[in-house]
Amino acid sequence: MTTDRILKLGRRLIVASFFVIALTGCWDRLEIEERAVVLGVSIDTASPEAEAEEDEVSHLQGSQPVPSKDMVRVAVQIALPGRIPLGPGESGGGGKGSAGQTVWVVDVVGHSVDDAIMNLQQQISSRLFFGHLRVIVVSEQLAKKGLENVNDYFRRNSEVRRMAWMMVSKGSAKDLMVAAPKLERVPTLYLMSTLDEGIRMGKFPKDYIGIFWSNSSKKGQEGFLPYVEIKKEQNVEVKGLAFFRGSKMVGKSNPLQIAGYLGVKGINPAGYRVFVKLDGAPSTVMTAAAHRSSKIGLRIRNGIPVFSIQIAIDVNLEEKMGDKIHINDPKTLRRIELLQEEGSDKSYKDFLEMTQKLGSDIFGFGEIVRSKQPAFWNRHVKSKERWQEMYKEVEFEVSTSIKIRRIGMKGK
Amino acid sequence: MEPKRHITVIETASILVSTIIGVGVLPLPLFAVNAGDSGAPLITFVAVLFATVGVVLIAVLGMRFPEQTIVQYGETIIGKWPGRLGSLLVIGFFAVLTSLTAREFGEVVVTAVLKKTPVEVTVIVMLLLAALSVRNNLTTFSYIHYFYFPLLLFPALFIVALSLKNADVQNILPIWGNRPVGVTRGIITITALFQGSFILTSVIPHMRRPEYAMRASMVGMLVAGGLYVIIVAATVSVFGAEETKKLLWPTLELAKATSLPANVLERLDAAFLAVWVTAVFTTLLSSYFLTIQSASQLLKLKDHRMFSFFLLPFVFVMAMQPQNIVQMYQIIELVGRIGLFITIAYPAMLLVVSILRKKRGERVDDRSNP
């Protein structure tokens, strides 16, 4: 019977297909020790002379042209298998403070990020694996030239996670790869925890690479990145925010202005401290913010968006410089509140003005216009470029309300 | 083969849901934002309504002819040869749809996970799996869907719910979009993602109570359409419309950007892909089944199994036709648009003619008999 034959054939095919299924798993088999797990990447600009360092890996003189004379220097931090202690119990070698212990830092030049990575792969036996990439550091110089190439490469790569951090370094980015802070065994994890802890202490907003990308893409918003510097004990200071306009860095803030950003956005927990000076140096107090909230209102006046920003901050008094004032008096507390309100108002306004001058709307005021006043947006703004111009003209009305809630364990 | 009537309403609904949810979920938010930026969820919702119209037509037809599939009642309604031509189109379309589904699956897997595996292998494995599974009868077929349905729906909802941690409502405002361009095109493309629902025509003749086909299809569309709208809303509210436009598979990126609480898993794309492979399998199973069952009914064969391996090489060769991923998506959009004539316009025409000619199938008498 024919059906019998078909059944037989079917059975054979079933067996054959099992082979297929069993065999396919092996194409992408890659043992963990055959991978070069990249934990961190730094990207610097390199001078055109650096071309002499490079071999023709991804291009040939003449036939495969190079894009431009601009070169980048890419350094990667590769985890050394077996050297990274897996728990607190394993106390390994310890002591020596060099990055050479748990990771291997290799640097290479190239005409683009991918070119450099290819040059690097040519020099390293194992396949580079970006699935655990946690930190990408770019130098200020490169950020000012524009990050189109960097953003494109890492967005296209399916292994890179959107939870990685990207940061802009003052000076050389490679220094942050080589640095070995003593607190963490793995240097990039230290870099990462600097920022992650910053979020938890209210010192830094959530700004993973994915969030940076999303914000830079939005029509009414610009991205920003943490601006960091390496200090003499190989510790890392968060020096402020690096403002972007499109994919070009256009400016930077100082550390306290991060608090300005957090305050305007009303991000919690709050974690910055400021001085409040009551009649002269001896009676200065320091307050620590504990909770922020903000409300942003929008209205259109004479064809210009006007934002009214109401910021409310709960603070605790932390320190007093002299004995002249007694803070167990509600009147004194009220005076401190009023003085701080005044100071905050001014600092918020200055900060907003600064971003306006740069045409870099890192707060996303444009997005508020786009979502709340679509008619106005569709008629007058439409594009990102137009908003970058209009942002310079928008007006802000800032009012801050400070409430001192606690004064610590001391009565006076 | 005596048609046994024991597919329940809930099984029918789950067949619909797991058939509809397939490869399309990955590029879905991209289609939606390209049509209406922040209005993407609304666009998706409208597309769901259109797709529902198509399903309703099939359900009404199925209830008029509770003993027959579209291949059989097509001949009754518009005559032997026109009916056969229509069936031929249905068969051809679903064969193409099967091959494109397999190819799209292969492309995603090769791009995102198994980079060194040849795309031919991922495609053929999936097709073989479908070809083997369709050799079962419709009862087993419906059990397969019924079994996978919760495994598919709940993890997907779970991942979407977790992703909302990073969501910002501002991104999906204004709900009608700022500058919607190509809304019609977007709606058509998304409606085309629901074409798997055509499987209903094969299921109704085996339902225990065909008169409940409408209820089943409503439930199915509500769940599948609801999930689609939720996915689009979540993706756009997490990334923003402009960023979504830059992503080839925004839903996969959403899973990548989502982590379990306390960072137990920092990215859920692997988990999501596992769910998605199941979803693709059930979709492929349905379109493959529909193709071979319709083909065997057209040729008046008793058993549909004969075609299962006969069709395989054709489907495989068709799947390998697109030269690159950009061309593949162009073809998918084009085929989807053409398909709407077959999955919505053709049943609509049949229904109108059957009402005008007062044609009706036999009623099912013994309802209690399982």
CSV table of C-alpha atoms in Angstrom, one decimal, chain A residues 6-7 13-14 17 20-21 24 27-28 131 134 155 157-163 213-214 217-219 364 367-368 370-371 374 377-378 382, chain B residues 38 111-112 114-118 121 125 128 132 135 166 170-171 173-174 176 178-179 239 242-243 246-247 253 256-257 259 266-267 306 309:
chain,number,residue,atom,x,y,z
A,6,ILE,CA,4.6,7.0,3.1
A,7,LEU,CA,4.5,6.1,6.7
A,13,LEU,CA,12.4,11.4,8.1
A,14,ILE,CA,11.5,11.7,11.8
A,17,SER,CA,15.2,15.2,11.6
A,20,VAL,CA,19.3,17.7,12.4
A,21,ILE,CA,17.9,19.0,15.7
A,24,THR,CA,22.3,22.3,15.1
A,27,TRP,CA,27.3,25.8,15.5
A,28,ASP,CA,27.3,28.4,18.2
A,131,GLY,CA,27.4,40.2,26.6
A,134,ARG,CA,29.1,47.1,31.8
A,155,ARG,CA,23.0,49.7,19.3
A,157,ASN,CA,25.4,44.8,18.5
A,158,SER,CA,22.8,42.3,19.9
A,159,GLU,CA,25.0,41.3,22.8
A,160,VAL,CA,25.3,44.7,24.4
A,161,ARG,CA,22.7,45.3,27.2
A,162,ARG,CA,20.8,48.5,27.6
A,163,MET,CA,21.6,48.5,31.3
A,213,TRP,CA,19.8,56.6,23.6
A,214,SER,CA,16.0,57.0,24.1
A,217,SER,CA,16.3,60.2,20.1
A,218,LYS,CA,13.3,62.1,21.4
A,219,LYS,CA,12.4,65.2,19.5
A,364,GLY,CA,12.7,67.0,28.3
A,367,GLU,CA,8.5,66.3,25.4
A,368,ILE,CA,6.1,68.0,27.8
A,370,ARG,CA,4.8,67.6,22.5
A,371,SER,CA,2.6,65.5,24.7
A,374,PRO,CA,0.3,68.7,20.6
A,377,TRP,CA,4.0,71.5,18.8
A,378,ASN,CA,2.6,70.4,15.5
A,382,LYS,CA,7.7,69.7,14.6
B,38,SER,CA,3.1,58.3,19.9
B,111,THR,CA,20.8,37.9,14.2
B,112,ALA,CA,20.1,37.8,17.9
B,114,LEU,CA,22.8,31.8,17.1
B,115,LYS,CA,25.1,34.0,15.0
B,116,LYS,CA,27.1,31.3,13.3
B,117,THR,CA,24.2,28.9,12.5
B,118,PRO,CA,23.2,29.1,8.9
B,121,VAL,CA,19.2,25.3,9.3
B,125,VAL,CA,14.3,22.7,11.8
B,128,LEU,CA,10.3,20.0,10.0
B,132,LEU,CA,5.8,16.4,11.9
B,135,ARG,CA,0.5,14.8,10.9
B,166,ASN,CA,10.9,52.0,33.1
B,170,GLN,CA,4.4,61.0,28.5
B,171,ASN,CA,5.9,58.9,25.7
B,173,LEU,CA,0.9,61.1,24.6
B,174,PRO,CA,-0.9,62.5,22.7
B,176,TRP,CA,-3.6,60.2,18.5
B,178,ASN,CA,1.8,64.1,16.6
B,179,ARG,CA,2.4,63.7,12.9
B,239,PHE,CA,11.6,53.8,24.7
B,242,GLU,CA,11.6,58.1,18.1
B,243,GLU,CA,13.8,55.5,19.7
B,246,LYS,CA,15.5,53.0,15.4
B,247,LEU,CA,15.0,49.5,16.5
B,253,GLU,CA,14.8,45.2,22.8
B,256,LYS,CA,16.6,43.2,26.8
B,257,ALA,CA,16.0,46.4,28.7
B,259,SER,CA,15.3,43.0,34.4
B,266,GLU,CA,19.5,41.5,34.3
B,267,ARG,CA,18.1,41.0,30.8
B,306,MET,CA,0.0,13.0,2.7
B,309,PHE,CA,6.2,16.3,3.7
